[in-house]
mmCIF file of C-alpha atoms and ligand atoms in Angstrom:
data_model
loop_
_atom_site.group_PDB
_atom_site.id
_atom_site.type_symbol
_atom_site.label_atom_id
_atom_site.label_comp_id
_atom_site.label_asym_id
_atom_site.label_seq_id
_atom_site.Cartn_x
_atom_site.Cartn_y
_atom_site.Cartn_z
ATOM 1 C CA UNK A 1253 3.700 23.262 -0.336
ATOM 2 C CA UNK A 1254 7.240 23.280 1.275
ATOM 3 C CA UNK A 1255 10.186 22.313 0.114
ATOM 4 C CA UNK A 1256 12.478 19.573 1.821
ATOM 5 C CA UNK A 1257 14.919 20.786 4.453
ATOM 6 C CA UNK A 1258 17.773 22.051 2.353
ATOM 7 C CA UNK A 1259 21.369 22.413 3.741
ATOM 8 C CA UNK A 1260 21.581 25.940 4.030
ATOM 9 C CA UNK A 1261 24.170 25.474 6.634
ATOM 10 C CA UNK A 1262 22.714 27.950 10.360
ATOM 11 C CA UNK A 1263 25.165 29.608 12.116
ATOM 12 C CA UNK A 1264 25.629 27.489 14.907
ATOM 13 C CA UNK A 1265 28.808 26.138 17.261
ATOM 14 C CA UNK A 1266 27.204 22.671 18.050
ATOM 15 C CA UNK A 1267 26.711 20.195 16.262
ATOM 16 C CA UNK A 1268 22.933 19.457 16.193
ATOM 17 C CA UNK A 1269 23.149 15.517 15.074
ATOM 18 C CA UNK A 1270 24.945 14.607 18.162
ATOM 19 C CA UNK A 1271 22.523 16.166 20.727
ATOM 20 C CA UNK A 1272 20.733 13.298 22.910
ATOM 21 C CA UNK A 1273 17.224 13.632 21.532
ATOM 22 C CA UNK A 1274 13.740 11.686 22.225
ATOM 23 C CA UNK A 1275 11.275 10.971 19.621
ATOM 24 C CA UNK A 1276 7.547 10.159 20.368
ATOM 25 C CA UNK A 1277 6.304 10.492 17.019
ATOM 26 C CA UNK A 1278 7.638 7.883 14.478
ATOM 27 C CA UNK A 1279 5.674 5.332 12.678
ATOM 28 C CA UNK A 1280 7.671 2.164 11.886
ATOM 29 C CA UNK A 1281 5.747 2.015 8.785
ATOM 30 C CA UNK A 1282 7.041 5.542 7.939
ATOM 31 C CA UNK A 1283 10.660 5.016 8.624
ATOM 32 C CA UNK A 1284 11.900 2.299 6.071
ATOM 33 C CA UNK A 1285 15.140 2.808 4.163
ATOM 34 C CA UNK A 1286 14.307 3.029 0.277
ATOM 35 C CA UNK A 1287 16.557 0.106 -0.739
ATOM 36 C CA UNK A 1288 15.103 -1.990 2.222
ATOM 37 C CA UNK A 1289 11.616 -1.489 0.485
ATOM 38 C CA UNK A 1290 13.388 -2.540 -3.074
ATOM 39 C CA UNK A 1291 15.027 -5.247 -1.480
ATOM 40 C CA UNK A 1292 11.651 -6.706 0.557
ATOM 41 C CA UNK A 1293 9.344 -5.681 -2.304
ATOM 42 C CA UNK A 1294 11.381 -7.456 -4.759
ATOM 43 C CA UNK A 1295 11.465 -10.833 -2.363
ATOM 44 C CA UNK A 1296 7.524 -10.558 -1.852
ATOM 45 C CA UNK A 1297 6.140 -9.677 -5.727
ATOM 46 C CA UNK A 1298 5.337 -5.801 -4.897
ATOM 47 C CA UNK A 1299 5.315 -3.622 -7.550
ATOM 48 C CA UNK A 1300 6.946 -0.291 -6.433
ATOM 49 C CA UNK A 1301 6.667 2.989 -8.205
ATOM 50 C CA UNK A 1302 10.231 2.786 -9.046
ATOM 51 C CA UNK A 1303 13.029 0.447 -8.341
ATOM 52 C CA UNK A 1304 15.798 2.976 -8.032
ATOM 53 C CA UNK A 1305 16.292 4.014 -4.127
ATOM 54 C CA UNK A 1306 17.215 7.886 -4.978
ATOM 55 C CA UNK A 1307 14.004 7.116 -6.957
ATOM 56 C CA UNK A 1308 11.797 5.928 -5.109
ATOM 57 C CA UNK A 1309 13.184 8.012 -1.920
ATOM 58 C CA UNK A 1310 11.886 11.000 -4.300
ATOM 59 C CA UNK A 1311 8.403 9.676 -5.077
ATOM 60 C CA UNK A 1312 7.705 9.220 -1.298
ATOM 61 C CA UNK A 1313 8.506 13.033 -0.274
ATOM 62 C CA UNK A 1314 6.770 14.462 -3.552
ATOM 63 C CA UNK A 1315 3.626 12.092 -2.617
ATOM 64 C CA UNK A 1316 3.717 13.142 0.888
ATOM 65 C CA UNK A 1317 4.033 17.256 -0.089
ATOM 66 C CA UNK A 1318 0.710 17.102 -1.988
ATOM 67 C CA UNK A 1319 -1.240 18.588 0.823
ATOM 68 C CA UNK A 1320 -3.807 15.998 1.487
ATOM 69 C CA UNK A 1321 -3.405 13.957 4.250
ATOM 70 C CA UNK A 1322 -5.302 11.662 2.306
ATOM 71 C CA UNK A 1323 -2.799 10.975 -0.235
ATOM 72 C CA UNK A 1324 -0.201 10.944 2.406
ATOM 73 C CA UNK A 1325 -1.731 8.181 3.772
ATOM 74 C CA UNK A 1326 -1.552 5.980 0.311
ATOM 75 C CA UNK A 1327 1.836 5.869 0.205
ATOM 76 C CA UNK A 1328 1.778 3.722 3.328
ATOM 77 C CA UNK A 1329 0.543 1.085 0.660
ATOM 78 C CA UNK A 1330 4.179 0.152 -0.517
ATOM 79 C CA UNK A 1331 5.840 0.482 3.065
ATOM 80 C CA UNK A 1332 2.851 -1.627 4.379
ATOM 81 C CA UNK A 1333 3.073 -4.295 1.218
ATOM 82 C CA UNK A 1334 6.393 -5.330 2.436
ATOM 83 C CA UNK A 1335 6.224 -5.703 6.270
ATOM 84 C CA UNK A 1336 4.118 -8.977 6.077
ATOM 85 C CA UNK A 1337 6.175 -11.225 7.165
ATOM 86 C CA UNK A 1338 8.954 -11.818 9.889
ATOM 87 C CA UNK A 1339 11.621 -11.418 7.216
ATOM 88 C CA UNK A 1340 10.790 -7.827 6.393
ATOM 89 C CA UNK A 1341 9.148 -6.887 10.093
ATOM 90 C CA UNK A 1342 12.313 -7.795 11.781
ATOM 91 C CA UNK A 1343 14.459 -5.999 9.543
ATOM 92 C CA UNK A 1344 12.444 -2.848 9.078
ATOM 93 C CA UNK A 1345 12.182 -2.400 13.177
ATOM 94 C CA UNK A 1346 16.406 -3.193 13.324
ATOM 95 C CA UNK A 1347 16.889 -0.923 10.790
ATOM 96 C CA UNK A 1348 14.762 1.550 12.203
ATOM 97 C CA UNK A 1349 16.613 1.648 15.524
ATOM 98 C CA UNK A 1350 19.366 2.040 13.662
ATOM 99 C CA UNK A 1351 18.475 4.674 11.631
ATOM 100 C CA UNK A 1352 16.979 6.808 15.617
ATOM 101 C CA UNK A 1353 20.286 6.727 16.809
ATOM 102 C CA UNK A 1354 22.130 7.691 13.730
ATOM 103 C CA UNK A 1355 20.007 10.358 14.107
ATOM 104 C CA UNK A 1356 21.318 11.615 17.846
ATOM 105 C CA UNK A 1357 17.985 9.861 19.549
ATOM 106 C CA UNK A 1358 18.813 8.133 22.856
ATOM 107 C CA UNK A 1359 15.065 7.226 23.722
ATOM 108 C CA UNK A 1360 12.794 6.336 20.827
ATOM 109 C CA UNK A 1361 8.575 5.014 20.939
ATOM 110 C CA UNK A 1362 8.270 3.179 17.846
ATOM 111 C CA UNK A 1363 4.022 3.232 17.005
ATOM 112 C CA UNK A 1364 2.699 0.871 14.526
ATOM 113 C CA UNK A 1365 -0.666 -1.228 13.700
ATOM 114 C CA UNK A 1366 -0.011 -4.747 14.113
ATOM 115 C CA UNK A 1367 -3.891 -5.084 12.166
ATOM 116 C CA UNK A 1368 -2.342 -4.197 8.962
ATOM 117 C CA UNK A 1369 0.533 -6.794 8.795
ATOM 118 C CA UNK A 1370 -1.340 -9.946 9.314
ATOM 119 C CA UNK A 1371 -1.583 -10.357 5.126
ATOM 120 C CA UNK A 1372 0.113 -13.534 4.625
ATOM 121 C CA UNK A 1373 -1.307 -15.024 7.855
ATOM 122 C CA UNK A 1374 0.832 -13.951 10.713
ATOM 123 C CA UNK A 1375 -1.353 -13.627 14.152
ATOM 124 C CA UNK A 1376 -1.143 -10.185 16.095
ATOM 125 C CA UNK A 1377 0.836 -11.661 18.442
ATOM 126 C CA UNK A 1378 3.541 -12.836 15.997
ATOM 127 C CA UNK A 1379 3.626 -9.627 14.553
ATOM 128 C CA UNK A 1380 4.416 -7.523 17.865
ATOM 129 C CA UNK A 1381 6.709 -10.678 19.138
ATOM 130 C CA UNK A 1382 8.602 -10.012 15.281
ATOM 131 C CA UNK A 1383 8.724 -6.014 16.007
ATOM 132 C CA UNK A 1384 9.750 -6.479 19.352
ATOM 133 C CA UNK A 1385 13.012 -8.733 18.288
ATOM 134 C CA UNK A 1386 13.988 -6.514 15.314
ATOM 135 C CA UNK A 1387 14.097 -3.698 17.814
ATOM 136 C CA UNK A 1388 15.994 -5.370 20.337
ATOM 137 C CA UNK A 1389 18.385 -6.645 17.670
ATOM 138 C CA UNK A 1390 18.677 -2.931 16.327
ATOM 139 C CA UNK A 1391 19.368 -1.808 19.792
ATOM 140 C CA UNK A 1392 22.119 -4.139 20.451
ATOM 141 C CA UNK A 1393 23.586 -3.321 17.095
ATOM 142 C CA UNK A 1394 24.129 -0.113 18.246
ATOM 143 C CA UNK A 1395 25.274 -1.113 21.438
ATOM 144 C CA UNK A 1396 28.046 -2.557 19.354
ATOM 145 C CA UNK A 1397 28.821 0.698 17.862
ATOM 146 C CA UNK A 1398 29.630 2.007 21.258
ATOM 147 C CA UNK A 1399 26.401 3.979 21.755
ATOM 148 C CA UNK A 1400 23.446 3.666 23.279
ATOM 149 C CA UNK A 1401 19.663 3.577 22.677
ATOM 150 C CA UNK A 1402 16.048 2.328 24.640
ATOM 151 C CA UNK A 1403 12.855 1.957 22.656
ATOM 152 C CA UNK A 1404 9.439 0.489 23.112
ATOM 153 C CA UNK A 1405 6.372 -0.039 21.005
ATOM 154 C CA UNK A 1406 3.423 2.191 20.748
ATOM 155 C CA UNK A 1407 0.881 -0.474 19.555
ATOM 156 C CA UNK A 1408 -1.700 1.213 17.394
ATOM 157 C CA UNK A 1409 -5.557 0.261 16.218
ATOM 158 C CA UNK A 1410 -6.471 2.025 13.290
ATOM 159 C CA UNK A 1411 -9.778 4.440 13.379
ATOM 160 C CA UNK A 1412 -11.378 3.602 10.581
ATOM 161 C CA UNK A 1413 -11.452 -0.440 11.463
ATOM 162 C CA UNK A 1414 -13.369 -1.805 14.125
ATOM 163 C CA UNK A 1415 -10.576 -3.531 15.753
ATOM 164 C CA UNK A 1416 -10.076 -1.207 18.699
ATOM 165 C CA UNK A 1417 -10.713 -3.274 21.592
ATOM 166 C CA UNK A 1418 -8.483 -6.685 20.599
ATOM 167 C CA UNK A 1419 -5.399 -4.322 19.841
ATOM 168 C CA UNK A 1420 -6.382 -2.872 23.388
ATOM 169 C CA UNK A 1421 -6.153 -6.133 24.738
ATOM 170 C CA UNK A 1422 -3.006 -7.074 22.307
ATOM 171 C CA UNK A 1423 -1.065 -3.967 23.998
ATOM 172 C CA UNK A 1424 -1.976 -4.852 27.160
ATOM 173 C CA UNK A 1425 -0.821 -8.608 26.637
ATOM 174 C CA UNK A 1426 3.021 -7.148 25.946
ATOM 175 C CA UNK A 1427 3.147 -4.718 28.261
ATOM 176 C CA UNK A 1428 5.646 -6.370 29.862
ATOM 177 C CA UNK A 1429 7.284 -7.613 26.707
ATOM 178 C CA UNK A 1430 7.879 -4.354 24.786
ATOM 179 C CA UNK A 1431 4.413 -2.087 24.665
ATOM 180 C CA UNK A 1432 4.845 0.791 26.399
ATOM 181 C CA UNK A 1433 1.100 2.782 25.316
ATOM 182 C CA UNK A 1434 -1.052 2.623 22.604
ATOM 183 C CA UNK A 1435 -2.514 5.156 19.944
ATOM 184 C CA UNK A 1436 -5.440 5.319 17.151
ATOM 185 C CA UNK A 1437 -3.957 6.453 14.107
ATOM 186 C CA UNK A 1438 -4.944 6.742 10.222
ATOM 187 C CA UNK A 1439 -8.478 9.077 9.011
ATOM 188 C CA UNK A 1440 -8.890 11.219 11.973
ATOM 189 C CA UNK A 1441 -11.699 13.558 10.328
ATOM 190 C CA UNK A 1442 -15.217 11.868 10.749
ATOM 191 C CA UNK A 1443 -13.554 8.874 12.959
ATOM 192 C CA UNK A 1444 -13.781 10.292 16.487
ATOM 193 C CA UNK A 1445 -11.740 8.748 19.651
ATOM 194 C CA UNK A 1446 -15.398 8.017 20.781
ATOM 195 C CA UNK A 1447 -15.473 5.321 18.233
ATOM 196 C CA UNK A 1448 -13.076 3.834 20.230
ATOM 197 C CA UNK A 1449 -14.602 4.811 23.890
ATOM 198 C CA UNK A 1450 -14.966 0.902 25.609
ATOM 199 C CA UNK A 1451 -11.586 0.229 24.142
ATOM 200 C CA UNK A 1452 -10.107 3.197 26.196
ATOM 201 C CA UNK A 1453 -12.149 2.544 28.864
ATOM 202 C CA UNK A 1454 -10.049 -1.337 29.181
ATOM 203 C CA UNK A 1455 -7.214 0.756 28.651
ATOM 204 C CA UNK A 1456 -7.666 2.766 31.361
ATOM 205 C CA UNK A 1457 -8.897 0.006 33.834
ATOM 206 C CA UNK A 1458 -5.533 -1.657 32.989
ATOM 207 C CA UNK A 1459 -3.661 1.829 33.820
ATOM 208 C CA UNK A 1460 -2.018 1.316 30.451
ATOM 209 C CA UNK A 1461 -1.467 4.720 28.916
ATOM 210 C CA UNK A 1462 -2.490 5.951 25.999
ATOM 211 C CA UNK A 1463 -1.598 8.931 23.283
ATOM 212 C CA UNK A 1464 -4.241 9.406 20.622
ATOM 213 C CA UNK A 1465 -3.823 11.341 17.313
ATOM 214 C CA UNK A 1466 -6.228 14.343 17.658
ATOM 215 C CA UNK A 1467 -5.553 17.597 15.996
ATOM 216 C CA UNK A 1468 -4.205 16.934 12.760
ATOM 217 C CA UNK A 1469 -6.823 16.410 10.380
ATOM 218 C CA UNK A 1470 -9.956 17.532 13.050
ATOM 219 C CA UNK A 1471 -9.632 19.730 15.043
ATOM 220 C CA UNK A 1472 -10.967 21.043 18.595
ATOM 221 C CA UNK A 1473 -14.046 18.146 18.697
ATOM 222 C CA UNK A 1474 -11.645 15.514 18.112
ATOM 223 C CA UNK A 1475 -8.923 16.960 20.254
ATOM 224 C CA UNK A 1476 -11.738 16.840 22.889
ATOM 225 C CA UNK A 1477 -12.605 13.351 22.344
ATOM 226 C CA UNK A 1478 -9.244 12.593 22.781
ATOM 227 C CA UNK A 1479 -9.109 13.857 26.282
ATOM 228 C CA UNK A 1480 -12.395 12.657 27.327
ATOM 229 C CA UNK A 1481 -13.115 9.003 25.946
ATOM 230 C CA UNK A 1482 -9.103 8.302 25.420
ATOM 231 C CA UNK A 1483 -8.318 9.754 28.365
ATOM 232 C CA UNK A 1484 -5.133 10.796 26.133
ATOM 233 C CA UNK A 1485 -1.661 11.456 28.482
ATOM 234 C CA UNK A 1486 -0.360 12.725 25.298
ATOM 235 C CA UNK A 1487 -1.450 14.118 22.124
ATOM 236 C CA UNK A 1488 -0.553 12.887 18.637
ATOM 237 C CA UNK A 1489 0.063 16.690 17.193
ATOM 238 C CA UNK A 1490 -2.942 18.387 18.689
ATOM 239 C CA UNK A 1491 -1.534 21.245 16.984
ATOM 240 C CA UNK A 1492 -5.397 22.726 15.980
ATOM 241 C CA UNK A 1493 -5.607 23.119 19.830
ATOM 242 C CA UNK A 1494 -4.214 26.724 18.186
ATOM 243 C CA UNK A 1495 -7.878 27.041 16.877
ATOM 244 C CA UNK A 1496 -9.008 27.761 20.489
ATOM 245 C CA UNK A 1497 -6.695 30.052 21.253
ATOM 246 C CA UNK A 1498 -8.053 34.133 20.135
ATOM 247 C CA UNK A 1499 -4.314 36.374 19.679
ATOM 248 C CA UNK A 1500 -5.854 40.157 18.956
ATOM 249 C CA UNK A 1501 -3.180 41.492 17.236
ATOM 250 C CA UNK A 1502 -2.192 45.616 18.036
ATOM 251 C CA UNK A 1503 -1.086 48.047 15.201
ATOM 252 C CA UNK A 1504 2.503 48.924 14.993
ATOM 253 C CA UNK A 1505 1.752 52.227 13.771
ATOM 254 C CA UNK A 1506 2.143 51.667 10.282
ATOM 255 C CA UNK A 1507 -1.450 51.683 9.472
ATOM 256 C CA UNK A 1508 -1.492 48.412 7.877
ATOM 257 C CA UNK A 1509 -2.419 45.271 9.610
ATOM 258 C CA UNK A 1510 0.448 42.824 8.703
ATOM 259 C CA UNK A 1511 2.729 40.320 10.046
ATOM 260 C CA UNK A 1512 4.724 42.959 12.176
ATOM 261 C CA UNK A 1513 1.793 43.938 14.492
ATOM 262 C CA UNK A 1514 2.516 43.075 17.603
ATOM 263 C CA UNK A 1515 0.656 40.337 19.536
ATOM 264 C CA UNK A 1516 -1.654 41.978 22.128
ATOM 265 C CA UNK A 1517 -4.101 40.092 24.391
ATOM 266 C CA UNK A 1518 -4.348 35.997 23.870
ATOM 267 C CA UNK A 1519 -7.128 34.534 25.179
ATOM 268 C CA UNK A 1520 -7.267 30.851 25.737
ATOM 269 C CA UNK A 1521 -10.703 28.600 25.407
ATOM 270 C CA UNK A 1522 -11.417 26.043 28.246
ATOM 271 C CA UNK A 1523 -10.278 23.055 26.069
ATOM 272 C CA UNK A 1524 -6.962 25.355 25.252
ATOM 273 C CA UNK A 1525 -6.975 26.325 29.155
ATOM 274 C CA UNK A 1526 -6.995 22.574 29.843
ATOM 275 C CA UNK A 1527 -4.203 21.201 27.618
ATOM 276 C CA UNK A 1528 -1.821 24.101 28.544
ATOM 277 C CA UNK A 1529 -2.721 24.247 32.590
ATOM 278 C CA UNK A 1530 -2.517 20.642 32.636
ATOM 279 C CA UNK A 1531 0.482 20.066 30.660
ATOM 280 C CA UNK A 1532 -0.769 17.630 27.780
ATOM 281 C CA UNK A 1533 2.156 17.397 25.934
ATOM 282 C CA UNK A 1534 1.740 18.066 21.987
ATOM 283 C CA UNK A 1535 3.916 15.373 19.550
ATOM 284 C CA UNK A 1536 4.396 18.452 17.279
ATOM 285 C CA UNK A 1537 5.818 17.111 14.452
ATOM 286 C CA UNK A 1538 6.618 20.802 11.949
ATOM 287 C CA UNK A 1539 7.113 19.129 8.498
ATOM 288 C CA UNK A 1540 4.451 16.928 8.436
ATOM 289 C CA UNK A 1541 2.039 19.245 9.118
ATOM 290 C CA UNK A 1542 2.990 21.257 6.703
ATOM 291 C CA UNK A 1543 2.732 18.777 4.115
ATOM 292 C CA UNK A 1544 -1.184 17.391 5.418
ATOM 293 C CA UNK A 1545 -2.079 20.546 5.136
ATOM 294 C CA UNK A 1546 -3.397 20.264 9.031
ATOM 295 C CA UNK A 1547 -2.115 23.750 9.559
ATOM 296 C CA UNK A 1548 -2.863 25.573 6.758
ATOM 297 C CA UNK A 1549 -5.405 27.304 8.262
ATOM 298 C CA UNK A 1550 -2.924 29.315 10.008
ATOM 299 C CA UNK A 1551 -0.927 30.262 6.694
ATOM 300 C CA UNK A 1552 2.103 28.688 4.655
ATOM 301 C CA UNK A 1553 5.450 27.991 5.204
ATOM 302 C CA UNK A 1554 6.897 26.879 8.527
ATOM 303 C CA UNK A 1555 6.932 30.500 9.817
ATOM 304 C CA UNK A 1556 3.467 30.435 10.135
ATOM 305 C CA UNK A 1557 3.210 26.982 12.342
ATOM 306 C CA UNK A 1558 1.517 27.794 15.371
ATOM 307 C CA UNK A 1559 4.302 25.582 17.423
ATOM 308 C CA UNK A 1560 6.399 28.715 18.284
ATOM 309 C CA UNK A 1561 3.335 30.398 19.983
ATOM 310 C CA UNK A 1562 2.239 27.414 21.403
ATOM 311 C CA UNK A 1563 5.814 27.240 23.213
ATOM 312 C CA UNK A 1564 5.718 30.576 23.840
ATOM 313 C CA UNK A 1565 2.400 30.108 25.387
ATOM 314 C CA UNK A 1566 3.690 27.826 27.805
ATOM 315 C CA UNK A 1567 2.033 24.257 26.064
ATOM 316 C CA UNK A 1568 3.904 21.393 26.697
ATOM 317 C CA UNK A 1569 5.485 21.231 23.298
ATOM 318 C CA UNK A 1570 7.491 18.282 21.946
ATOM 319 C CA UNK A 1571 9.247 17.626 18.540
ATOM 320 C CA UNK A 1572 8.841 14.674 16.372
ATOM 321 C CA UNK A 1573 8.925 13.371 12.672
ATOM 322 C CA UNK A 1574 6.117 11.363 12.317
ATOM 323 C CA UNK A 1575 7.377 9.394 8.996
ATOM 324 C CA UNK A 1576 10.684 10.019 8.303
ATOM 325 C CA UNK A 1577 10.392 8.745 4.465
ATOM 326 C CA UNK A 1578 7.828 10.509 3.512
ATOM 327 C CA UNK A 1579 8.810 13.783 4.965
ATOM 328 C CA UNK A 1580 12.456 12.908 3.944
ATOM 329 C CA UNK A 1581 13.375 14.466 7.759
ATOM 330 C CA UNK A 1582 14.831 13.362 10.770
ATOM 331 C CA UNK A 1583 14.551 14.575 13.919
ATOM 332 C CA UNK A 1584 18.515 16.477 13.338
ATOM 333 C CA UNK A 1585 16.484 18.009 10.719
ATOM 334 C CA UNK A 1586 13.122 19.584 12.243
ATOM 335 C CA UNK A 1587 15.477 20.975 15.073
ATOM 336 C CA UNK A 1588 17.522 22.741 12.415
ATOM 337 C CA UNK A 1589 14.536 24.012 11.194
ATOM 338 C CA UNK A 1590 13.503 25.530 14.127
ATOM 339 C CA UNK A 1591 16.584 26.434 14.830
ATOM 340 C CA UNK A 1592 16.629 28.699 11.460
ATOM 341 C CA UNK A 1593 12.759 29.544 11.423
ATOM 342 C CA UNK A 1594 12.710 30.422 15.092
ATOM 343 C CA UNK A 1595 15.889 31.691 15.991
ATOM 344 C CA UNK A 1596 15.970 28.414 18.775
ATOM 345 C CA UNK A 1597 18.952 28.476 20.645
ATOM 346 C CA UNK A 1598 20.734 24.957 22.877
ATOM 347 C CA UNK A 1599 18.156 26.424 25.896
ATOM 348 C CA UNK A 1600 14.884 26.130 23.472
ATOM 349 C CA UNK A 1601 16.396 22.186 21.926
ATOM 350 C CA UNK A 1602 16.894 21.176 25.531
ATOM 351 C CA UNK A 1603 13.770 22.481 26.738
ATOM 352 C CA UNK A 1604 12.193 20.679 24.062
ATOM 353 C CA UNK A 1605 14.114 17.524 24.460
ATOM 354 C CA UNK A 1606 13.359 17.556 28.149
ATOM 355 C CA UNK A 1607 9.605 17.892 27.841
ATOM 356 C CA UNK A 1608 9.598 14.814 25.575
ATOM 357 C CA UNK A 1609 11.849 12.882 28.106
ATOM 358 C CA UNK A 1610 9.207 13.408 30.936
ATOM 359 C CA UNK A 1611 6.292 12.507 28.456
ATOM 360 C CA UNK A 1612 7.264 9.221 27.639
ATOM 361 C CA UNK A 1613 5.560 6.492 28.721
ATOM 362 C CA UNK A 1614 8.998 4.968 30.998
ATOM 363 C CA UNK A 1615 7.952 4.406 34.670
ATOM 364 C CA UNK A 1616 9.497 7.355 36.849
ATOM 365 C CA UNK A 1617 13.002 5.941 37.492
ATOM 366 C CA UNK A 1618 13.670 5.621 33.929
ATOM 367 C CA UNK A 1619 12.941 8.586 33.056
ATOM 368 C CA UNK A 1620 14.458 10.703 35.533
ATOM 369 C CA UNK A 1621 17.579 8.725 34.290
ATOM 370 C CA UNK A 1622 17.073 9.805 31.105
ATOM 371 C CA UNK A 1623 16.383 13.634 32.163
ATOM 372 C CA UNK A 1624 19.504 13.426 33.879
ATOM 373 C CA UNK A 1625 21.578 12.088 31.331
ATOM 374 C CA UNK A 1626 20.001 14.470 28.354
ATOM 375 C CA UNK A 1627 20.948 17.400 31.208
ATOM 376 C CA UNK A 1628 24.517 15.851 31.196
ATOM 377 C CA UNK A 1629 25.294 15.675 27.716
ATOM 378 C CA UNK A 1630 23.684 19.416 27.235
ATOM 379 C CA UNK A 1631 25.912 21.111 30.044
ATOM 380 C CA UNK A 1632 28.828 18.910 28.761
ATOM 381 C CA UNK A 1633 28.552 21.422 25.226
ATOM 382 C CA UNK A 1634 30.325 23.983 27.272
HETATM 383 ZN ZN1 LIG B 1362 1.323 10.205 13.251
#
């Protein structure tokens, strides 16, 4: 459907890499370097679809740009095969760190399912305890570069499994050791939150928060779910919350309804009322809905992304990459594409920046520190 980001250079006097950034969105198991898979598949037995890294780096974006979400999700497969043991945990989470603030981001949630790494007989605890160190070890190697970079675990159950309530408990056990919230992720269509409802429900008796994919692959019942048995603080995209929101568009005059009418009334749902009013933030994450296809319904290309009217709107709007492999973005990347798409300017990026700052899951101090130094580095630009 889309292309990837090409480097038609945008007319801009900052550089966009080097803006602090925060990224909410970003699967560990999407993230691996192509010759870290090579290297790990190679030490395990995995057979990879190809063994050269420009390769294989290839085969992972044109997999991922089919349109189906479904097919999306198989090339998880090879990324999956080879984080299953502490070996190739630890070094995908260091590397991963890495990789954030390469990519300009000062405060990074790392989500992952510790259910699908326990292959070759690790426990769940071992797993997260693994994670954990490779992220602290990738966050003091860039300490040593002179920079610096926070990031905690988003521990994940998968929807489709029936595992929900012991990776409840699991997050809850290293809350104080590296878990910061917890998410459902994979199948979203036919696997409601409610699936998941006591599991929440611990969650919430714990006051341990939770972000739940809703709004990618479903749309407004599972968005709904999301709020009311995951009592979700955040959304994982909920971009289809655009599906209850009615934009009657006016004639321009030329007699032809196109893209140049002007927007006239917008009318907003209750469930749309809700998420706005009551400032659910949205992990939007711009290329990889494009390539799942979850808003097609709204047209093609990245023009036709309902993020710009949803931040027009007034939704809490944040910007992420969900898998950085497969979409073959970073975060540098999605901003220059709004940027280009959307005419952003440094007030839109820090806007956008600072919404994500405030919906992390740091306690208050934290992240008033981090609003503060994200406002610092922006009015240091000049
Ligand atoms: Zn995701």
């Amino acid at each position: 459907m889309t292309e990837p980001i090409v480097d038609a250079a945008p007319a801009l006097d900052f550089d966009l890499k080097s803006l602090p950034k925060v990224s909410l969105h970003d699967h560990l198991d999407g993230g691996l370097r192509p010759a870290t898979i090579i290297e790990l598949a190679e030490a395990v037995g995995h057979t990879l679809p190809s063994t050269d890294p420009a390769a294989l780096g290839e085969w992972f974006r044109e997999s991922a740009n089919s349109g189906s979400l479904v097919r999306y999700l198989e090339t998880f497969d090879h990324t999956v095969a080879v984080m299953q043991t502490k070996e190739g945990l630890f070094r995908v989470a260091k590397e991963f760190v890495e990789d954030l603030a390469d990519d300009g981001v000062v405060y990074g949630e790392v989500r992952w399912a510790p259910e699908q790494h326990l292959q070759k007989g690790l426990t769940l605890d071992e797993v997260v305890e693994t994670v954990q160190e490779g992220l602290e070890a990738g966050v003091d190697a860039v300490a040593e570069t002179g920079r610096e970079i926070q990031v905690g675990q988003l521990i994940t159950a998968m929807r489709h499994a029936d595992r929900g309530q012991e990776i409840a408990e699991l997050a809850v056990r290293h809350r104080d050791k590296g878990a910061v919230g917890f998410d459902i992720a994979g199948a979203e269509d036919g696997f409601l939150p409610s699936r998941f409802r006591n599991a929440f429900t611990y969650l919430a008796e714990n006051n341990f928060p939770a972000t739940v994919h809703a709004g990618e692959a479903a749309g407004l019942d599972s968005i709904q779910s999301a709020l009311v048995d995951g009592r979700a603080l955040r959304l994982g995209h909920g971009v289809r919350i655009a599906e209850d929101i009615m934009v009657e568009f006016e004639d321009n005059e030329d007699g032809v309804d196109d893209d140049d009418d002007n927007v006239g009334l917008v009318t907003l749902g209750n469930l749309s009322s809700w998420v706005r009013d009551r400032g659910i933030p949205l992990e939007i994450c711009p290329s990889s809905n494009l390539q799942t296809g979850a808003v097609a319904a709204f047209g093609e290309g990245i023009e036709s992304h309902p993020l710009d009217m949803l931040y027009q709107l007034g939704f809490n709007v944040t910007i992420n990459t969900d898998n950085r492999l497969m979409s073959g973005v970073t975060l540098t990347d999605e901003f220059e594409l709004l940027v280009e798409t959307f005419d952003y300017d440094l007030d839109d990026l820090l806007e956008l920046t600072l919404n994500a700052a405030e919906a992390s899951f740091l306690p208050l101090e934290e992240r008033e520190a981090l609003v503060e130094y994200i406002n610092d580095a922006y009015a240091n630009l000049g």
